[in-house]
PDB file of C-alpha atoms and ligand atoms in Angstrom:
ATOM      1  CA  UNK A   1     -25.956  73.871  19.504  1.00 93.00           C
ATOM      2  CA  UNK A   2     -22.839  74.981  17.653  1.00 97.00           C
ATOM      3  CA  UNK A   3     -22.962  77.313  14.696  1.00 98.00           C
ATOM      4  CA  UNK A   4     -20.383  78.101  12.074  1.00 98.00           C
ATOM      5  CA  UNK A   5     -20.863  81.147   9.841  1.00 98.00           C
ATOM      6  CA  UNK A   6     -19.231  81.309   6.433  1.00 98.00           C
ATOM      7  CA  UNK A   7     -19.593  84.583   4.567  1.00 97.00           C
ATOM      8  CA  UNK A   8     -18.013  86.021   1.462  1.00 96.00           C
ATOM      9  CA  UNK A   9     -18.688  87.235  -2.070  1.00 94.00           C
ATOM     10  CA  UNK A  10     -20.278  85.229  -4.910  1.00 88.00           C
ATOM     11  CA  UNK A  11     -18.212  82.383  -6.262  1.00 89.00           C
ATOM     12  CA  UNK A  12     -15.740  82.248  -3.371  1.00 93.00           C
ATOM     13  CA  UNK A  13     -16.483  78.528  -3.060  1.00 91.00           C
ATOM     14  CA  UNK A  14     -18.464  78.879   0.161  1.00 95.00           C
ATOM     15  CA  UNK A  15     -21.090  76.288  -0.693  1.00 93.00           C
ATOM     16  CA  UNK A  16     -18.683  73.625  -2.016  1.00 93.00           C
ATOM     17  CA  UNK A  17     -16.452  73.960   1.023  1.00 96.00           C
ATOM     18  CA  UNK A  18     -19.230  74.334   3.599  1.00 97.00           C
ATOM     19  CA  UNK A  19     -21.015  71.269   2.236  1.00 95.00           C
ATOM     20  CA  UNK A  20     -17.854  69.137   2.431  1.00 96.00           C
ATOM     21  CA  UNK A  21     -16.977  70.375   5.917  1.00 97.00           C
ATOM     22  CA  UNK A  22     -20.549  69.755   7.131  1.00 96.00           C
ATOM     23  CA  UNK A  23     -20.309  66.170   5.966  1.00 94.00           C
ATOM     24  CA  UNK A  24     -16.968  65.727   7.679  1.00 94.00           C
ATOM     25  CA  UNK A  25     -18.076  67.073  11.059  1.00 94.00           C
ATOM     26  CA  UNK A  26     -21.717  65.930  10.952  1.00 94.00           C
ATOM     27  CA  UNK A  27     -23.318  69.397  10.932  1.00 96.00           C
ATOM     28  CA  UNK A  28     -26.315  70.545   8.909  1.00 96.00           C
ATOM     29  CA  UNK A  29     -25.302  72.675   5.924  1.00 96.00           C
ATOM     30  CA  UNK A  30     -27.615  75.633   5.322  1.00 97.00           C
ATOM     31  CA  UNK A  31     -27.208  77.567   2.064  1.00 97.00           C
ATOM     32  CA  UNK A  32     -28.998  80.872   2.731  1.00 97.00           C
ATOM     33  CA  UNK A  33     -28.406  82.217  -0.794  1.00 97.00           C
ATOM     34  CA  UNK A  34     -30.896  79.585  -1.990  1.00 98.00           C
ATOM     35  CA  UNK A  35     -33.599  81.242   0.109  1.00 98.00           C
ATOM     36  CA  UNK A  36     -32.992  84.660  -1.489  1.00 98.00           C
ATOM     37  CA  UNK A  37     -32.901  83.009  -4.906  1.00 98.00           C
ATOM     38  CA  UNK A  38     -36.298  81.448  -4.191  1.00 98.00           C
ATOM     39  CA  UNK A  39     -37.778  84.838  -3.313  1.00 98.00           C
ATOM     40  CA  UNK A  40     -36.319  86.028  -6.645  1.00 98.00           C
ATOM     41  CA  UNK A  41     -37.994  83.130  -8.430  1.00 98.00           C
ATOM     42  CA  UNK A  42     -41.300  83.952  -6.735  1.00 98.00           C
ATOM     43  CA  UNK A  43     -40.964  87.530  -8.041  1.00 98.00           C
ATOM     44  CA  UNK A  44     -40.293  86.309 -11.562  1.00 98.00           C
ATOM     45  CA  UNK A  45     -43.141  83.782 -11.558  1.00 98.00           C
ATOM     46  CA  UNK A  46     -45.533  86.478 -10.386  1.00 98.00           C
ATOM     47  CA  UNK A  47     -44.182  89.200 -12.703  1.00 98.00           C
ATOM     48  CA  UNK A  48     -43.067  91.338  -9.766  1.00 98.00           C
ATOM     49  CA  UNK A  49     -40.131  93.704 -10.277  1.00 98.00           C
ATOM     50  CA  UNK A  50     -37.385  92.341  -7.936  1.00 98.00           C
ATOM     51  CA  UNK A  51     -36.642  95.917  -6.821  1.00 97.00           C
ATOM     52  CA  UNK A  52     -40.262  96.614  -5.868  1.00 98.00           C
ATOM     53  CA  UNK A  53     -40.164  96.227  -2.098  1.00 98.00           C
ATOM     54  CA  UNK A  54     -43.767  97.309  -1.502  1.00 98.00           C
ATOM     55  CA  UNK A  55     -45.364  94.783  -3.877  1.00 98.00           C
ATOM     56  CA  UNK A  56     -43.082  91.988  -2.713  1.00 98.00           C
ATOM     57  CA  UNK A  57     -43.926  92.715   0.929  1.00 98.00           C
ATOM     58  CA  UNK A  58     -47.643  92.667   0.122  1.00 98.00           C
ATOM     59  CA  UNK A  59     -47.111  89.136  -1.174  1.00 98.00           C
ATOM     60  CA  UNK A  60     -45.075  87.725   1.730  1.00 97.00           C
ATOM     61  CA  UNK A  61     -48.033  85.685   3.005  1.00 97.00           C
ATOM     62  CA  UNK A  62     -48.027  83.828  -0.327  1.00 97.00           C
ATOM     63  CA  UNK A  63     -44.300  83.002  -0.225  1.00 97.00           C
ATOM     64  CA  UNK A  64     -44.034  79.524   1.258  1.00 97.00           C
ATOM     65  CA  UNK A  65     -40.372  78.438   1.313  1.00 97.00           C
ATOM     66  CA  UNK A  66     -39.215  75.185   2.870  1.00 96.00           C
ATOM     67  CA  UNK A  67     -35.792  73.624   3.093  1.00 96.00           C
ATOM     68  CA  UNK A  68     -35.407  69.844   3.242  1.00 96.00           C
ATOM     69  CA  UNK A  69     -32.281  67.705   3.308  1.00 94.00           C
ATOM     70  CA  UNK A  70     -31.939  64.569   1.208  1.00 91.00           C
ATOM     71  CA  UNK A  71     -28.704  62.623   1.948  1.00 85.00           C
ATOM     72  CA  UNK A  72     -27.136  65.809   3.304  1.00 83.00           C
ATOM     73  CA  UNK A  73     -28.056  67.842   0.233  1.00 91.00           C
ATOM     74  CA  UNK A  74     -30.310  70.833   0.742  1.00 94.00           C
ATOM     75  CA  UNK A  75     -33.414  71.070  -1.426  1.00 97.00           C
ATOM     76  CA  UNK A  76     -35.548  74.177  -1.537  1.00 98.00           C
ATOM     77  CA  UNK A  77     -39.283  74.144  -2.099  1.00 98.00           C
ATOM     78  CA  UNK A  78     -41.531  77.001  -3.169  1.00 98.00           C
ATOM     79  CA  UNK A  79     -45.147  76.116  -2.398  1.00 97.00           C
ATOM     80  CA  UNK A  80     -44.280  72.383  -2.401  1.00 94.00           C
ATOM     81  CA  UNK A  81     -42.460  72.539  -5.755  1.00 97.00           C
ATOM     82  CA  UNK A  82     -38.778  71.540  -5.648  1.00 98.00           C
ATOM     83  CA  UNK A  83     -37.088  74.575  -7.246  1.00 98.00           C
ATOM     84  CA  UNK A  84     -33.495  73.641  -6.309  1.00 97.00           C
ATOM     85  CA  UNK A  85     -32.414  73.596  -9.975  1.00 95.00           C
ATOM     86  CA  UNK A  86     -34.597  76.463 -11.246  1.00 97.00           C
ATOM     87  CA  UNK A  87     -32.927  78.942  -8.872  1.00 97.00           C
ATOM     88  CA  UNK A  88     -29.407  78.251 -10.229  1.00 92.00           C
ATOM     89  CA  UNK A  89     -29.548  80.321 -13.419  1.00 91.00           C
ATOM     90  CA  UNK A  90     -27.582  83.544 -14.005  1.00 88.00           C
ATOM     91  CA  UNK A  91     -30.916  85.393 -14.221  1.00 94.00           C
ATOM     92  CA  UNK A  92     -31.935  84.135 -10.775  1.00 96.00           C
ATOM     93  CA  UNK A  93     -28.525  85.228  -9.411  1.00 93.00           C
ATOM     94  CA  UNK A  94     -29.341  88.786 -10.452  1.00 93.00           C
ATOM     95  CA  UNK A  95     -32.923  88.553  -9.129  1.00 97.00           C
ATOM     96  CA  UNK A  96     -31.598  87.233  -5.806  1.00 96.00           C
ATOM     97  CA  UNK A  97     -29.081  90.057  -5.593  1.00 94.00           C
ATOM     98  CA  UNK A  98     -31.884  92.591  -6.200  1.00 96.00           C
ATOM     99  CA  UNK A  99     -34.408  91.192  -3.691  1.00 97.00           C
ATOM    100  CA  UNK A 100     -31.685  90.673  -1.088  1.00 96.00           C
ATOM    101  CA  UNK A 101     -31.000  94.440  -1.010  1.00 95.00           C
ATOM    102  CA  UNK A 102     -34.556  95.077   0.253  1.00 96.00           C
ATOM    103  CA  UNK A 103     -34.706  95.482   4.069  1.00 96.00           C
ATOM    104  CA  UNK A 104     -38.217  93.998   4.306  1.00 98.00           C
ATOM    105  CA  UNK A 105     -37.129  90.862   2.457  1.00 98.00           C
ATOM    106  CA  UNK A 106     -34.139  90.432   4.779  1.00 97.00           C
ATOM    107  CA  UNK A 107     -36.368  90.888   7.824  1.00 97.00           C
ATOM    108  CA  UNK A 108     -38.892  88.398   6.416  1.00 97.00           C
ATOM    109  CA  UNK A 109     -36.182  85.718   6.052  1.00 97.00           C
ATOM    110  CA  UNK A 110     -34.269  86.380   9.272  1.00 97.00           C
ATOM    111  CA  UNK A 111     -36.217  84.229  11.741  1.00 96.00           C
ATOM    112  CA  UNK A 112     -36.353  81.291   9.354  1.00 95.00           C
ATOM    113  CA  UNK A 113     -32.532  81.276   9.176  1.00 97.00           C
ATOM    114  CA  UNK A 114     -32.083  81.678  12.936  1.00 98.00           C
ATOM    115  CA  UNK A 115     -34.514  78.862  13.596  1.00 96.00           C
ATOM    116  CA  UNK A 116     -32.282  76.336  11.802  1.00 95.00           C
ATOM    117  CA  UNK A 117     -29.396  77.329  14.065  1.00 96.00           C
ATOM    118  CA  UNK A 118     -31.508  77.021  17.207  1.00 97.00           C
ATOM    119  CA  UNK A 119     -32.470  73.448  16.358  1.00 96.00           C
ATOM    120  CA  UNK A 120     -29.315  72.060  14.749  1.00 96.00           C
ATOM    121  CA  UNK A 121     -25.541  72.215  14.738  1.00 96.00           C
ATOM    122  CA  UNK A 122     -25.174  74.252  11.562  1.00 97.00           C
ATOM    123  CA  UNK A 123     -22.623  75.453   9.112  1.00 98.00           C
ATOM    124  CA  UNK A 124     -24.420  78.288   7.361  1.00 98.00           C
ATOM    125  CA  UNK A 125     -23.190  80.253   4.376  1.00 97.00           C
ATOM    126  CA  UNK A 126     -24.274  83.630   3.073  1.00 97.00           C
ATOM    127  CA  UNK A 127     -23.263  87.287   3.190  1.00 95.00           C
ATOM    128  CA  UNK A 128     -24.366  88.477   6.636  1.00 96.00           C
ATOM    129  CA  UNK A 129     -24.393  85.311   8.733  1.00 97.00           C
ATOM    130  CA  UNK A 130     -21.564  86.372  11.059  1.00 97.00           C
ATOM    131  CA  UNK A 131     -22.684  90.005  11.218  1.00 96.00           C
ATOM    132  CA  UNK A 132     -26.497  89.832  11.383  1.00 96.00           C
ATOM    133  CA  UNK A 133     -28.074  86.372  11.323  1.00 97.00           C
ATOM    134  CA  UNK A 134     -25.827  84.628  13.867  1.00 98.00           C
ATOM    135  CA  UNK A 135     -23.710  87.323  15.538  1.00 98.00           C
ATOM    136  CA  UNK A 136     -22.887  84.840  18.338  1.00 97.00           C
ATOM    137  CA  UNK A 137     -21.722  82.062  16.014  1.00 98.00           C
ATOM    138  CA  UNK A 138     -18.938  79.922  17.522  1.00 97.00           C
ATOM    139  CA  UNK A 139     -16.815  80.225  14.377  1.00 98.00           C
ATOM    140  CA  UNK A 140     -16.913  82.938  11.712  1.00 98.00           C
ATOM    141  CA  UNK A 141     -15.002  82.684   8.466  1.00 98.00           C
ATOM    142  CA  UNK A 142     -14.919  85.226   5.638  1.00 97.00           C
ATOM    143  CA  UNK A 143     -13.920  83.460   2.447  1.00 97.00           C
ATOM    144  CA  UNK A 144     -12.756  85.424  -0.552  1.00 95.00           C
ATOM    145  CA  UNK A 145     -10.708  85.258  -3.753  1.00 94.00           C
ATOM    146  CA  UNK A 146      -9.935  87.532  -6.690  1.00 93.00           C
ATOM    147  CA  UNK A 147     -12.928  88.308  -8.973  1.00 93.00           C
ATOM    148  CA  UNK A 148     -11.135  86.575 -11.865  1.00 93.00           C
ATOM    149  CA  UNK A 149     -10.614  83.299 -10.053  1.00 91.00           C
ATOM    150  CA  UNK A 150     -14.166  83.358  -8.680  1.00 93.00           C
ATOM    151  CA  UNK A 151     -15.579  84.064 -12.151  1.00 94.00           C
ATOM    152  CA  UNK A 152     -13.513  81.228 -13.657  1.00 93.00           C
ATOM    153  CA  UNK A 153     -14.836  78.741 -11.081  1.00 90.00           C
ATOM    154  CA  UNK A 154     -18.441  79.833 -11.625  1.00 90.00           C
ATOM    155  CA  UNK A 155     -17.969  79.757 -15.432  1.00 93.00           C
ATOM    156  CA  UNK A 156     -16.729  76.153 -15.322  1.00 92.00           C
ATOM    157  CA  UNK A 157     -19.592  75.183 -13.007  1.00 88.00           C
ATOM    158  CA  UNK A 158     -22.164  76.639 -15.401  1.00 89.00           C
ATOM    159  CA  UNK A 159     -20.527  74.969 -18.425  1.00 93.00           C
ATOM    160  CA  UNK A 160     -20.617  71.620 -16.639  1.00 93.00           C
ATOM    161  CA  UNK A 161     -24.331  72.121 -16.131  1.00 89.00           C
ATOM    162  CA  UNK A 162     -24.682  72.738 -19.874  1.00 92.00           C
ATOM    163  CA  UNK A 163     -25.477  76.456 -19.515  1.00 88.00           C
ATOM    164  CA  UNK A 164     -24.489  78.681 -22.448  1.00 90.00           C
ATOM    165  CA  UNK A 165     -22.405  81.533 -21.055  1.00 93.00           C
ATOM    166  CA  UNK A 166     -19.122  83.280 -21.765  1.00 96.00           C
ATOM    167  CA  UNK A 167     -16.410  83.938 -19.186  1.00 97.00           C
ATOM    168  CA  UNK A 168     -16.749  87.699 -19.779  1.00 97.00           C
ATOM    169  CA  UNK A 169     -20.488  87.549 -19.056  1.00 95.00           C
ATOM    170  CA  UNK A 170     -19.883  85.653 -15.828  1.00 95.00           C
ATOM    171  CA  UNK A 171     -17.125  88.068 -14.755  1.00 96.00           C
ATOM    172  CA  UNK A 172     -19.291  91.113 -15.535  1.00 95.00           C
ATOM    173  CA  UNK A 173     -22.238  89.683 -13.596  1.00 93.00           C
ATOM    174  CA  UNK A 174     -19.958  88.861 -10.695  1.00 93.00           C
ATOM    175  CA  UNK A 175     -18.458  92.345 -10.488  1.00 93.00           C
ATOM    176  CA  UNK A 176     -21.969  93.825 -10.632  1.00 92.00           C
ATOM    177  CA  UNK A 177     -23.235  91.462  -7.947  1.00 91.00           C
ATOM    178  CA  UNK A 178     -20.202  92.167  -5.716  1.00 93.00           C
ATOM    179  CA  UNK A 179     -21.055  95.854  -5.980  1.00 93.00           C
ATOM    180  CA  UNK A 180     -24.779  95.333  -5.217  1.00 91.00           C
ATOM    181  CA  UNK A 181     -24.093  92.963  -2.328  1.00 91.00           C
ATOM    182  CA  UNK A 182     -21.320  94.939  -0.652  1.00 92.00           C
ATOM    183  CA  UNK A 183     -22.592  98.495  -1.141  1.00 93.00           C
ATOM    184  CA  UNK A 184     -26.224  98.015  -0.134  1.00 93.00           C
ATOM    185  CA  UNK A 185     -27.475  99.774   3.021  1.00 91.00           C
ATOM    186  CA  UNK A 186     -28.895  96.725   4.782  1.00 91.00           C
ATOM    187  CA  UNK A 187     -26.621  93.887   5.856  1.00 91.00           C
ATOM    188  CA  UNK A 188     -23.920  94.421   3.214  1.00 93.00           C
ATOM    189  CA  UNK A 189     -21.493  91.616   2.506  1.00 93.00           C
ATOM    190  CA  UNK A 190     -18.615  92.378   4.855  1.00 92.00           C
ATOM    191  CA  UNK A 191     -16.528  90.434   7.355  1.00 96.00           C
ATOM    192  CA  UNK A 192     -17.586  90.382  11.006  1.00 97.00           C
ATOM    193  CA  UNK A 193     -14.977  91.981  13.243  1.00 97.00           C
ATOM    194  CA  UNK A 194     -14.163  88.612  14.766  1.00 97.00           C
ATOM    195  CA  UNK A 195     -14.138  86.661  11.477  1.00 98.00           C
ATOM    196  CA  UNK A 196     -11.112  84.684  10.320  1.00 98.00           C
ATOM    197  CA  UNK A 197     -10.170  85.946   6.838  1.00 97.00           C
ATOM    198  CA  UNK A 198      -9.523  83.153   4.352  1.00 97.00           C
ATOM    199  CA  UNK A 199      -8.170  84.028   0.897  1.00 95.00           C
ATOM    200  CA  UNK A 200      -8.599  80.843  -1.108  1.00 93.00           C
ATOM    201  CA  UNK A 201      -7.492  82.105  -4.556  1.00 90.00           C
ATOM    202  CA  UNK A 202      -4.645  79.605  -4.581  1.00 90.00           C
ATOM    203  CA  UNK A 203      -6.151  76.755  -2.554  1.00 92.00           C
ATOM    204  CA  UNK A 204      -7.516  73.505  -3.957  1.00 92.00           C
ATOM    205  CA  UNK A 205     -10.869  72.326  -2.628  1.00 93.00           C
ATOM    206  CA  UNK A 206      -9.120  69.773  -0.374  1.00 96.00           C
ATOM    207  CA  UNK A 207      -6.699  72.368   1.015  1.00 97.00           C
ATOM    208  CA  UNK A 208      -9.592  74.745   1.606  1.00 96.00           C
ATOM    209  CA  UNK A 209     -11.628  72.106   3.454  1.00 97.00           C
ATOM    210  CA  UNK A 210      -8.607  71.206   5.618  1.00 97.00           C
ATOM    211  CA  UNK A 211      -8.021  74.871   6.407  1.00 97.00           C
ATOM    212  CA  UNK A 212     -11.638  75.390   7.496  1.00 97.00           C
ATOM    213  CA  UNK A 213     -11.568  72.245   9.664  1.00 96.00           C
ATOM    214  CA  UNK A 214      -8.336  73.528  11.241  1.00 96.00           C
ATOM    215  CA  UNK A 215      -9.969  76.884  12.034  1.00 96.00           C
ATOM    216  CA  UNK A 216     -13.018  75.145  13.539  1.00 96.00           C
ATOM    217  CA  UNK A 217     -10.719  72.963  15.674  1.00 94.00           C
ATOM    218  CA  UNK A 218      -8.914  76.007  16.995  1.00 94.00           C
ATOM    219  CA  UNK A 219     -12.174  77.763  17.910  1.00 93.00           C
ATOM    220  CA  UNK A 220     -14.188  74.856  19.290  1.00 91.00           C
ATOM    221  CA  UNK A 221     -11.896  72.704  21.384  1.00 82.00           C
ATOM    222  CA  UNK A 222     -12.837  69.082  21.657  1.00 76.00           C
ATOM    223  CA  UNK A 223     -15.428  69.122  18.855  1.00 77.00           C
ATOM    224  CA  UNK A 224     -13.496  66.873  16.502  1.00 70.00           C
TER     225      UNK A 224
HETATM  226  O1   DC B 301     -24.788  82.765  -2.388  1.00 75.19           O
HETATM  227  P1   DC B 301     -25.643  83.012  -3.627  1.00 75.19           P
HETATM  228  O2   DC B 301     -24.863  83.461  -4.810  1.00 75.19           O
HETATM  229  O3   DC B 301     -26.547  81.855  -3.946  1.00 75.19           O
HETATM  230  O4   DC B 301     -26.618  84.215  -3.201  1.00 75.19           O
HETATM  231  C1   DC B 301     -27.523  84.820  -4.085  1.00 75.19           C
HETATM  232  C2   DC B 301     -27.722  86.292  -3.713  1.00 75.19           C
HETATM  233  O5   DC B 301     -28.378  86.373  -2.459  1.00 75.19           O
HETATM  234  C3   DC B 301     -26.430  87.094  -3.575  1.00 75.19           C
HETATM  235  O6   DC B 301     -26.244  87.938  -4.687  1.00 75.19           O
HETATM  236  C4   DC B 301     -26.582  87.901  -2.325  1.00 75.19           C
HETATM  237  C5   DC B 301     -27.809  87.392  -1.650  1.00 75.19           C
HETATM  238  N1   DC B 301     -27.562  86.848  -0.315  1.00 75.19           N
HETATM  239  C6   DC B 301     -27.610  87.715   0.739  1.00 75.19           C
HETATM  240  O7   DC B 301     -27.809  88.915   0.528  1.00 75.19           O
HETATM  241  N2   DC B 301     -27.465  87.272   2.006  1.00 75.19           N
HETATM  242  C7   DC B 301     -27.249  85.977   2.252  1.00 75.19           C
HETATM  243  N3   DC B 301     -27.111  85.557   3.518  1.00 75.19           N
HETATM  244  C8   DC B 301     -27.151  85.060   1.176  1.00 75.19           C
HETATM  245  C9   DC B 301     -27.299  85.537  -0.103  1.00 75.19           C
END
């Protein structure tokens, strides 16, 4: 099986690009952020502080997360309830960032992520895919852009979904999340040594997709 790891900070366009590339090359797209968001949602539903590692760990046996794909789109289920939309709020972004800093949570979710890559050709996005989850991935890309352009993209996305937010709020949350995600002790968001660095601040979605396909072609000869 081939695996492609796409890492980078929030709002760098990883999911949009990875989803489009997966469709183009016939790989399974796995959005690992959704799994952390679902643990965050579990914490909220059960009134558990998302920073409380001990209580969360005591509840791991009750956290039943499943990913399913409908027409190539990933849906995430928490105890059989489709929570794919519920996890996309700014509050759940902050919850996910908090629970994802906890080593026990990362350990709890590690095998589940690796299992997808054992059974499928995957393009997986997250923060530590190339460094921790799939250190032997065939292709590793670290996607990034300036905080302002990432915040603007995320702001427009939220507006389109009818969410009431201001650009400043989104930018502030993003800067805070960047700090949490890159400065934490366990599996911080950083490029793998052998990752291709891709600054997409000035790229359109189409250009970005083409660039990623080009990188994959260079790394896996004869795939496409
Ligand atoms: O990609 P996202 O914004 O949906 O991710 C939500 C949070 O989950 C993000 O703040 C960092 C965390 N995360 C992580 O620590 N490791 C991953 N592989 C994916 C996400």
